[in-house]
mmCIF file of C-alpha atoms in Angstrom:
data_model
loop_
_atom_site.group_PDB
_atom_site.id
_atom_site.type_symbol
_atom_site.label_atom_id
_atom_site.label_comp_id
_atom_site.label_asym_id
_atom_site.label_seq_id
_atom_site.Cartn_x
_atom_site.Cartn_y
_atom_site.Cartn_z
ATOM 1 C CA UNK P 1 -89.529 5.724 137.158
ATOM 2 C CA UNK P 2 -88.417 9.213 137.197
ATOM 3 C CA UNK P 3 -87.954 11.427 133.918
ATOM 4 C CA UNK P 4 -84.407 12.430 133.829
ATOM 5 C CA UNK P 5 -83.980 15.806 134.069
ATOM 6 C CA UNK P 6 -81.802 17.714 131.034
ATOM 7 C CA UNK P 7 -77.931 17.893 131.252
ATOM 8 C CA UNK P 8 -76.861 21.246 132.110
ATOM 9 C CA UNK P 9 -73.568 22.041 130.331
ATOM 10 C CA UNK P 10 -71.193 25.007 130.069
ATOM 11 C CA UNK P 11 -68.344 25.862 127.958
ATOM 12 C CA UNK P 12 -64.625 26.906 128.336
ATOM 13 C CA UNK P 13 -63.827 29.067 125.268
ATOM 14 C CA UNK P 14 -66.079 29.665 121.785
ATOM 15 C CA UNK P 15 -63.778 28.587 119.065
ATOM 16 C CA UNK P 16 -64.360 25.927 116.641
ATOM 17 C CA UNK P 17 -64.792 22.546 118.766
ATOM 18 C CA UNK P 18 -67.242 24.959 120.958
ATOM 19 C CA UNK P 19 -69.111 25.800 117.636
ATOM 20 C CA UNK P 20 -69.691 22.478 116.218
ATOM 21 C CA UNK P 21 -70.859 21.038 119.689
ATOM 22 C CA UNK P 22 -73.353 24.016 119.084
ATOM 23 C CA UNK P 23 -74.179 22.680 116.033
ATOM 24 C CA UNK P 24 -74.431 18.838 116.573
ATOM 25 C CA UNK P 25 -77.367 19.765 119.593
ATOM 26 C CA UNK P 26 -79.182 21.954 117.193
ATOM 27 C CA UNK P 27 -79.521 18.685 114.882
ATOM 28 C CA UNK P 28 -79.630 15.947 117.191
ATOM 29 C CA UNK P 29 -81.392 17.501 119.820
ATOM 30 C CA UNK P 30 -80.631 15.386 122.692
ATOM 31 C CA UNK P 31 -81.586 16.632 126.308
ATOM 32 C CA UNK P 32 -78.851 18.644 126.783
ATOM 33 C CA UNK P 33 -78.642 22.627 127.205
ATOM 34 C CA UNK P 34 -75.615 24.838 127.008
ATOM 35 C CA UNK P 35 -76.028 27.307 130.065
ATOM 36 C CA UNK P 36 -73.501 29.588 129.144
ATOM 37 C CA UNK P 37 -69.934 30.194 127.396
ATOM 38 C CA UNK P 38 -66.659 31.246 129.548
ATOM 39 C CA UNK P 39 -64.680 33.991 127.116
ATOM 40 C CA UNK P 40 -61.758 36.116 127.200
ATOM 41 C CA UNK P 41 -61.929 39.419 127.955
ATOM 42 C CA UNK P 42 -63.614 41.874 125.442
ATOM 43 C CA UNK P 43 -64.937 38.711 123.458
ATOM 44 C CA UNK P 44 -68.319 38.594 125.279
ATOM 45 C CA UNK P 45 -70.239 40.789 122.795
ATOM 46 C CA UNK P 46 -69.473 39.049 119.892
ATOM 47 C CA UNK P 47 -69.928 35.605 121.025
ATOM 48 C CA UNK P 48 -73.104 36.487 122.479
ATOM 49 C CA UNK P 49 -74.219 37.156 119.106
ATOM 50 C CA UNK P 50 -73.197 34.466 118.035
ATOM 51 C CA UNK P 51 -75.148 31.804 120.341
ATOM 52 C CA UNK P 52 -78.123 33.956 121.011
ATOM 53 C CA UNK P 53 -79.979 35.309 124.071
ATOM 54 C CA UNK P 54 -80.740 31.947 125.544
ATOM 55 C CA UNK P 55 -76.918 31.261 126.730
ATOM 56 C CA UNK P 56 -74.913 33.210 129.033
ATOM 57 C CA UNK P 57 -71.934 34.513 127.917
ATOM 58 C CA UNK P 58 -69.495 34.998 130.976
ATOM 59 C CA UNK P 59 -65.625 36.249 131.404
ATOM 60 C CA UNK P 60 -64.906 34.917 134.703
ATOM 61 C CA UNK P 61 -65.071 31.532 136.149
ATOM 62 C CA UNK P 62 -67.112 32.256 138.930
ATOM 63 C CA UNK P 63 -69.960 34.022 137.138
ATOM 64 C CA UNK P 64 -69.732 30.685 134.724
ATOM 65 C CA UNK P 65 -70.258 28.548 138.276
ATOM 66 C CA UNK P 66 -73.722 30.544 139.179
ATOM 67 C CA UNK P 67 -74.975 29.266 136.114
ATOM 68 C CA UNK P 68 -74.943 25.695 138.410
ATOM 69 C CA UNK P 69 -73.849 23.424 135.140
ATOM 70 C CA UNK P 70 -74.018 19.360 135.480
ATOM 71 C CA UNK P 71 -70.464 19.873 133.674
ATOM 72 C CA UNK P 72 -67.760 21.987 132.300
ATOM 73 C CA UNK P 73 -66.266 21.374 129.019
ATOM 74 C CA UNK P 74 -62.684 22.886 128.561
ATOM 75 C CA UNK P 75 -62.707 23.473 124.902
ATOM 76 C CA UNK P 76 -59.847 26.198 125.143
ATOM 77 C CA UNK P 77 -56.573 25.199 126.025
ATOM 78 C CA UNK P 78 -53.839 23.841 128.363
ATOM 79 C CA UNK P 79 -53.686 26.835 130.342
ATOM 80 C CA UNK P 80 -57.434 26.954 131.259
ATOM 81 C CA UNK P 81 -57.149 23.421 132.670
ATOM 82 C CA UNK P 82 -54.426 24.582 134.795
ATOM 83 C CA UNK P 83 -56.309 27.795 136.107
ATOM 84 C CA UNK P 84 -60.046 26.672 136.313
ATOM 85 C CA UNK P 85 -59.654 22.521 136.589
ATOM 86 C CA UNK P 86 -59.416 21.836 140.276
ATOM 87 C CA UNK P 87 -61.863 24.715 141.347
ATOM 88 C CA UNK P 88 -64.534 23.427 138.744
ATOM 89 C CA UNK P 89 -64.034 19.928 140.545
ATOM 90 C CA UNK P 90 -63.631 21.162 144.047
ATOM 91 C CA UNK P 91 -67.797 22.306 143.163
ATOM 92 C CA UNK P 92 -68.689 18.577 142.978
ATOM 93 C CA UNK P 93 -68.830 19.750 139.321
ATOM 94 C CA UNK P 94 -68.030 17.504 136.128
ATOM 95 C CA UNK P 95 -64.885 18.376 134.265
ATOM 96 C CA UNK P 96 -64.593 17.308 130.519
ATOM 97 C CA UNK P 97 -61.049 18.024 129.399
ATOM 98 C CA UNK P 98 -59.940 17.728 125.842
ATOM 99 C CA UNK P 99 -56.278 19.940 126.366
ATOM 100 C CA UNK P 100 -55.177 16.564 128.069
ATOM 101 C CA UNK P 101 -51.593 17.766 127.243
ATOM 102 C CA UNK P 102 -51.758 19.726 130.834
ATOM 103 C CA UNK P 103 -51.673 16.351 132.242
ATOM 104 C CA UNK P 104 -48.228 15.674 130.669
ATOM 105 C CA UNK P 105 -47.689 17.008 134.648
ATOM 106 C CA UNK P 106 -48.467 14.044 136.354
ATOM 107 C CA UNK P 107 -48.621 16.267 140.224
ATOM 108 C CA UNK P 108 -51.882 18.465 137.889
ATOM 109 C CA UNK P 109 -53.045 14.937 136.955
ATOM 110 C CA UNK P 110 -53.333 13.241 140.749
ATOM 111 C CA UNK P 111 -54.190 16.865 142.042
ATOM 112 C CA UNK P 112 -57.204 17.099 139.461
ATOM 113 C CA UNK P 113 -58.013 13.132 140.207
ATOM 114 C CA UNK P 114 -57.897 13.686 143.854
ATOM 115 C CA UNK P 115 -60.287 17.113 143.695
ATOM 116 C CA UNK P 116 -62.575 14.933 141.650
ATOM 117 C CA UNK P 117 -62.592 12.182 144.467
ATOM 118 C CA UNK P 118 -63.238 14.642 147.157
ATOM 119 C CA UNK P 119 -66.127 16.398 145.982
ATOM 120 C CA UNK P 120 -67.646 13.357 144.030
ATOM 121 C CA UNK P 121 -67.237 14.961 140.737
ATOM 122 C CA UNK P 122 -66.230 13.213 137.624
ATOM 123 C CA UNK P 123 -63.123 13.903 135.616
ATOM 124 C CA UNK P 124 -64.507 13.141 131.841
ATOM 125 C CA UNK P 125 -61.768 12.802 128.993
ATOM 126 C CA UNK P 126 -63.328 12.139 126.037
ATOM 127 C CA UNK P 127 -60.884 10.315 122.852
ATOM 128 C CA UNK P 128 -60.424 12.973 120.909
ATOM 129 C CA UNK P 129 -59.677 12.143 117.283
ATOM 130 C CA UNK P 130 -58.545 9.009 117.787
ATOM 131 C CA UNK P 131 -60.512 5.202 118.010
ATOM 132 C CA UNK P 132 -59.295 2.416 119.890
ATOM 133 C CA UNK P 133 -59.236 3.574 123.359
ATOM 134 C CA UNK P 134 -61.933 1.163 124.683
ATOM 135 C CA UNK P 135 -59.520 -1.466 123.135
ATOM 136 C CA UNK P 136 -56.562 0.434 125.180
ATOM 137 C CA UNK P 137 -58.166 0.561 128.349
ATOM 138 C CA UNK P 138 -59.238 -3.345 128.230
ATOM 139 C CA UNK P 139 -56.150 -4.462 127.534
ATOM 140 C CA UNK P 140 -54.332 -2.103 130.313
ATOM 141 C CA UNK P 141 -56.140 -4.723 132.502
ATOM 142 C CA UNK P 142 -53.458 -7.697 131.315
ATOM 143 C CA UNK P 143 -49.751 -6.922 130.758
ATOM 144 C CA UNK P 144 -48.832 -3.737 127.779
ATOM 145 C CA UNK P 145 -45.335 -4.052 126.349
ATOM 146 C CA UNK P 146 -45.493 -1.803 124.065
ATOM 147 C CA UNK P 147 -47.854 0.886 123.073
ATOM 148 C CA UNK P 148 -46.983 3.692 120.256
ATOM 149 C CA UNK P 149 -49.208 7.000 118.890
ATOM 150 C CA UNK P 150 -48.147 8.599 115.506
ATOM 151 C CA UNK P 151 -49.833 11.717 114.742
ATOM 152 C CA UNK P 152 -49.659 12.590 111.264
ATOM 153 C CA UNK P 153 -50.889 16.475 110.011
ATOM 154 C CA UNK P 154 -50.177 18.587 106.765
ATOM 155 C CA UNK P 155 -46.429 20.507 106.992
ATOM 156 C CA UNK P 156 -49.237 23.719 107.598
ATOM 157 C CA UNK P 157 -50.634 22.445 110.639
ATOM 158 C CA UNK P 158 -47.723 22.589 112.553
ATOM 159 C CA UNK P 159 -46.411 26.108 112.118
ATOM 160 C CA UNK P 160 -46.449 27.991 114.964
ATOM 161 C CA UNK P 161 -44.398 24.719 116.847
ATOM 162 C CA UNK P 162 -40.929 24.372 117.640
ATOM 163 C CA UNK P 163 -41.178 22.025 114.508
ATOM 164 C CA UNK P 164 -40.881 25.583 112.420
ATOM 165 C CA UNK P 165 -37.837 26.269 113.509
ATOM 166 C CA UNK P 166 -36.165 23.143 112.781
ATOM 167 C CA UNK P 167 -37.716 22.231 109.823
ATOM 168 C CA UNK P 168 -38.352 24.533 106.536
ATOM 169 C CA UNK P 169 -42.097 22.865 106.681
ATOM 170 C CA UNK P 170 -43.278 24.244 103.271
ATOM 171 C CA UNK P 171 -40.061 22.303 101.610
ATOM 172 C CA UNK P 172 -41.124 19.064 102.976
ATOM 173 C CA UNK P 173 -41.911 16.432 99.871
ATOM 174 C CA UNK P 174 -42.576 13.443 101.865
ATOM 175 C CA UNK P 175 -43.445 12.257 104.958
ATOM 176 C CA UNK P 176 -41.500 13.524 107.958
ATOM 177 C CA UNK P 177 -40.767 12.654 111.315
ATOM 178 C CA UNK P 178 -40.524 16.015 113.089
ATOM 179 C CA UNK P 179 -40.732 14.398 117.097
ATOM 180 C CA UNK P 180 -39.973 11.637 118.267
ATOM 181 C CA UNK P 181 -40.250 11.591 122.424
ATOM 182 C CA UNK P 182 -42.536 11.395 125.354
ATOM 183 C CA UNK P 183 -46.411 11.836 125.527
ATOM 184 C CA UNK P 184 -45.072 14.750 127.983
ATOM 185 C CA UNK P 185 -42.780 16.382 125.598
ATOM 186 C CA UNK P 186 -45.036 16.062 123.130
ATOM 187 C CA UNK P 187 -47.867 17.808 124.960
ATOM 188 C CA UNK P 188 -45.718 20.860 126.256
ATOM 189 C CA UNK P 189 -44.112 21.228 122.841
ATOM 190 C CA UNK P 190 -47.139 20.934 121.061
ATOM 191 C CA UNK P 191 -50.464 21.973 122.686
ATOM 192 C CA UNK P 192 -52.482 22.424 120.001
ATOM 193 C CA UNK P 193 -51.371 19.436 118.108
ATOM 194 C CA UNK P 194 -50.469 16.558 120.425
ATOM 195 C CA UNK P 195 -52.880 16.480 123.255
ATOM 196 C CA UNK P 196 -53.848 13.149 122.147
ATOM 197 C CA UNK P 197 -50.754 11.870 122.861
ATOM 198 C CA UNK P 198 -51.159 12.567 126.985
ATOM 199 C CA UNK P 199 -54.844 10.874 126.474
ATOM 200 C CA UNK P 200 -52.991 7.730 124.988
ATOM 201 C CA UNK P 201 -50.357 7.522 127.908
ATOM 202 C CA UNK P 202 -53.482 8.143 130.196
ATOM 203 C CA UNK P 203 -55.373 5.250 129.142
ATOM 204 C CA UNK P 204 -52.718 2.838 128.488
ATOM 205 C CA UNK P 205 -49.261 2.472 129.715
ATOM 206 C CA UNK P 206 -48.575 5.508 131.617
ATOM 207 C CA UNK P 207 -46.486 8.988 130.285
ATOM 208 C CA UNK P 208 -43.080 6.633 130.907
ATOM 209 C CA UNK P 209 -43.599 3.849 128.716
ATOM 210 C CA UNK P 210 -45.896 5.107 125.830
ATOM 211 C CA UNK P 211 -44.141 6.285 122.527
ATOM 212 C CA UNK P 212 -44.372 9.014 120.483
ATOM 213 C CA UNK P 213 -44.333 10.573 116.803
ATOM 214 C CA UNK P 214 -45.082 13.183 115.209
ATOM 215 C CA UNK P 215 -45.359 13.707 111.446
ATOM 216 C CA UNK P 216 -45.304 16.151 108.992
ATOM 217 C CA UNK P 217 -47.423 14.806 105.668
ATOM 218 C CA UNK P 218 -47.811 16.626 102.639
ATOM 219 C CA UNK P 219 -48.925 13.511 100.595
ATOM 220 C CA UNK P 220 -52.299 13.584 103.127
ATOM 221 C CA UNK P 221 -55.361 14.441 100.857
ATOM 222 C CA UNK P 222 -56.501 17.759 101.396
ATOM 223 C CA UNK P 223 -58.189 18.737 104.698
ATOM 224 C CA UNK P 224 -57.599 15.555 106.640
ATOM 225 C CA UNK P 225 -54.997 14.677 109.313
ATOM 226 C CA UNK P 226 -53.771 10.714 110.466
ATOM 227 C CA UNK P 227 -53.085 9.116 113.165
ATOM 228 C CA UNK P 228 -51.883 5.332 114.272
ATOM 229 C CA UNK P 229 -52.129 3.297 117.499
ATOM 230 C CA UNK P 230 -49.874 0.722 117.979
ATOM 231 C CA UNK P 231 -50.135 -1.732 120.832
ATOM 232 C CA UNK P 232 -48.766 -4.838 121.706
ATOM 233 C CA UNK P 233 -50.143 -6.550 124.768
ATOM 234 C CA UNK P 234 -50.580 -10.425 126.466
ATOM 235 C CA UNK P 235 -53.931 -10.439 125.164
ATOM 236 C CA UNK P 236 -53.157 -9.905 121.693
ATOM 237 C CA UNK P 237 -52.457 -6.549 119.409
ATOM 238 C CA UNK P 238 -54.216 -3.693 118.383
ATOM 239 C CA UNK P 239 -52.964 -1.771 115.089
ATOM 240 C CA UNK P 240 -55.224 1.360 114.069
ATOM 241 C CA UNK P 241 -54.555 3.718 111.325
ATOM 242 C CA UNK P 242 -57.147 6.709 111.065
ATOM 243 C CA UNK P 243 -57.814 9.457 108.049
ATOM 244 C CA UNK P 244 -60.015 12.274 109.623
ATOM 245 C CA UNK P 245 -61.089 15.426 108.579
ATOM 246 C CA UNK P 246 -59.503 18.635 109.921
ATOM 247 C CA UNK P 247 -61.674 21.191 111.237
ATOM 248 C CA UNK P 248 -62.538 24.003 107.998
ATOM 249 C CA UNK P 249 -60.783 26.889 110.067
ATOM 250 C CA UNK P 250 -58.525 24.991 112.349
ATOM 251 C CA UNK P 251 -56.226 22.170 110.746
ATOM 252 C CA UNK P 252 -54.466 21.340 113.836
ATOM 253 C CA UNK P 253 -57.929 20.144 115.386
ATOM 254 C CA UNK P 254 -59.640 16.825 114.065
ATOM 255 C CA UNK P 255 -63.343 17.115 112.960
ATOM 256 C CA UNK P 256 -63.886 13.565 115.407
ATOM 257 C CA UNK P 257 -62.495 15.780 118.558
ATOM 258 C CA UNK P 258 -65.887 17.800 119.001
ATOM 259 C CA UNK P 259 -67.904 14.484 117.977
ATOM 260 C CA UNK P 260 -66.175 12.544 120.251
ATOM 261 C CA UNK P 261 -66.980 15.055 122.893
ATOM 262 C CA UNK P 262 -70.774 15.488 121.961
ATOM 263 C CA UNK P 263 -71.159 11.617 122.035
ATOM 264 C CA UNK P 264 -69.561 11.409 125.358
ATOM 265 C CA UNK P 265 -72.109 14.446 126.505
ATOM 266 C CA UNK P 266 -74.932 12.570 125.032
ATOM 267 C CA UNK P 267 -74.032 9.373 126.263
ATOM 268 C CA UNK P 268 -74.800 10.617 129.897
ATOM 269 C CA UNK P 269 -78.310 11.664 128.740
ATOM 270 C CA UNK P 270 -79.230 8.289 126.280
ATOM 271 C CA UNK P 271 -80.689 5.053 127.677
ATOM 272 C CA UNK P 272 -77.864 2.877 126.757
ATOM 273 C CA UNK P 273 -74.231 3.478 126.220
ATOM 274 C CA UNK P 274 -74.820 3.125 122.013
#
């Protein structure tokens, strides 16, 4: 039989998920290498510092395709999924995509789906910092009647959100509800906190009939964020509540979003699925 050859991966942005992905090769060492790192402008220098000679460090998409990467991994934002996600696939290239809020638009979603089906690529979206999607996605199969996402984060995590402005988030004493909409809504609103609630819709019952809330928490222990999955189905229910670890320099961001993507990286290269 023949050896598989290594997976060839390249990034989208150098920011924390990017970093620990980094990190979690260096230990585990699976037969992956990361080609090269796509960066804003005038970043280049320092992140090439910071991963060392062996990767490129590019600031344009088409000096990032040369490298010829197996697959991209978007690890920046929504924006860069809009820009760079149907020309990556278009190449017959793998797309992982963790800013699943850009798919809140569901003409980006079939447009990215369709490049994908073209060219033979694969559109990868990994869980995020979530569990329970395999559960989702089986029971999508039968009849959903209802399925619900709560994410819950420290009043801190979501400054910078139109929650700011209509909430005085360092008052909060208790637990707050601070949206309460559509995975869309939710995704627009808040990018950098509620991607996971697109990836939910995605995998279940569509961005129509999936429900939404966020949260604002201060009795969370410190450095962690929450999150529940409610779903009621004709094949039974499925109720998951989940304490995670916020990323040390990022507390929007879930530790479990860059392991969920490393495991779904390695998965391609292991001998079995576990």
């Amino acid at each position: 039989m023949a050896k598989k050859k290594r997976l060839k991966i390249a990034l989208i942005g150098y920011g924390a998920i990017s970093q620990m992905l980094f990190d979690v090769f260096k230990e585990k060492k699976p037969a992956i290498d990361i080609v090269g790192v796509l960066v804003r402008p005038g970043r280049a220098k320092a992140t090439q510092k910071a991963v060392g000679r062996k990767v490129a460090v590019v600031e344009d998409l088409k000096a990032l395709l040369k490298l010829k990467p197996d697959v991209v991994v978007e690890a920046a934002s929504q924006q860069a999924v809009k820009d760079w996600g149907e020309t990556i696939l278009d190449k017959g290239i793998d797309l992982m995509v963790i800013a699943t809020g850009a798919y809140g638009d569901p003409k980006l979603w079939k447009k990215h789906v369709a490049a994908a089906a073209r060219s033979g690529a694969r559109l990868r979206l990994p869980a995020g910092a979530i569990a329970g999607l395999d559960g989702l996605l089986a029971m999508r199969l039968g009849k959903l009647e209802r399925v619900k996402y709560t994410s819950i984060k420290p009043p801190h995590a979501w400054s910078g959100t139109p929650a700011e402005t209509e909430f005085d988030l360092p008052s909060i004493k208790e637990p707050t509800v601070i949206f309460r909409g559509t995975p869309a809504d939710a995704g627009r609103l808040y990018p950098k906190n509620a991607n996971l609630a697109v990836t939910v819709a995605l995998c279940g019952a569509g961005l129509d009939h999936t429900d939404i809330e966020l949260v604002a928490d201060p009795t969370l222990p410190p450095g962690t964020n929450a999150s529940r999955l409610e779903v009621i189905s004709d094949s039974g229910e499925l109720k998951l509540e989940r304490l995670g670890r916020s990323m040390p320099d990022n507390p929007k961001t879930g530790v479990l979003t860059a392991l969920t993507m490393a495991d779904d990286l390695m998965k391609i290269v292991r001998a079995s699925d576990w």
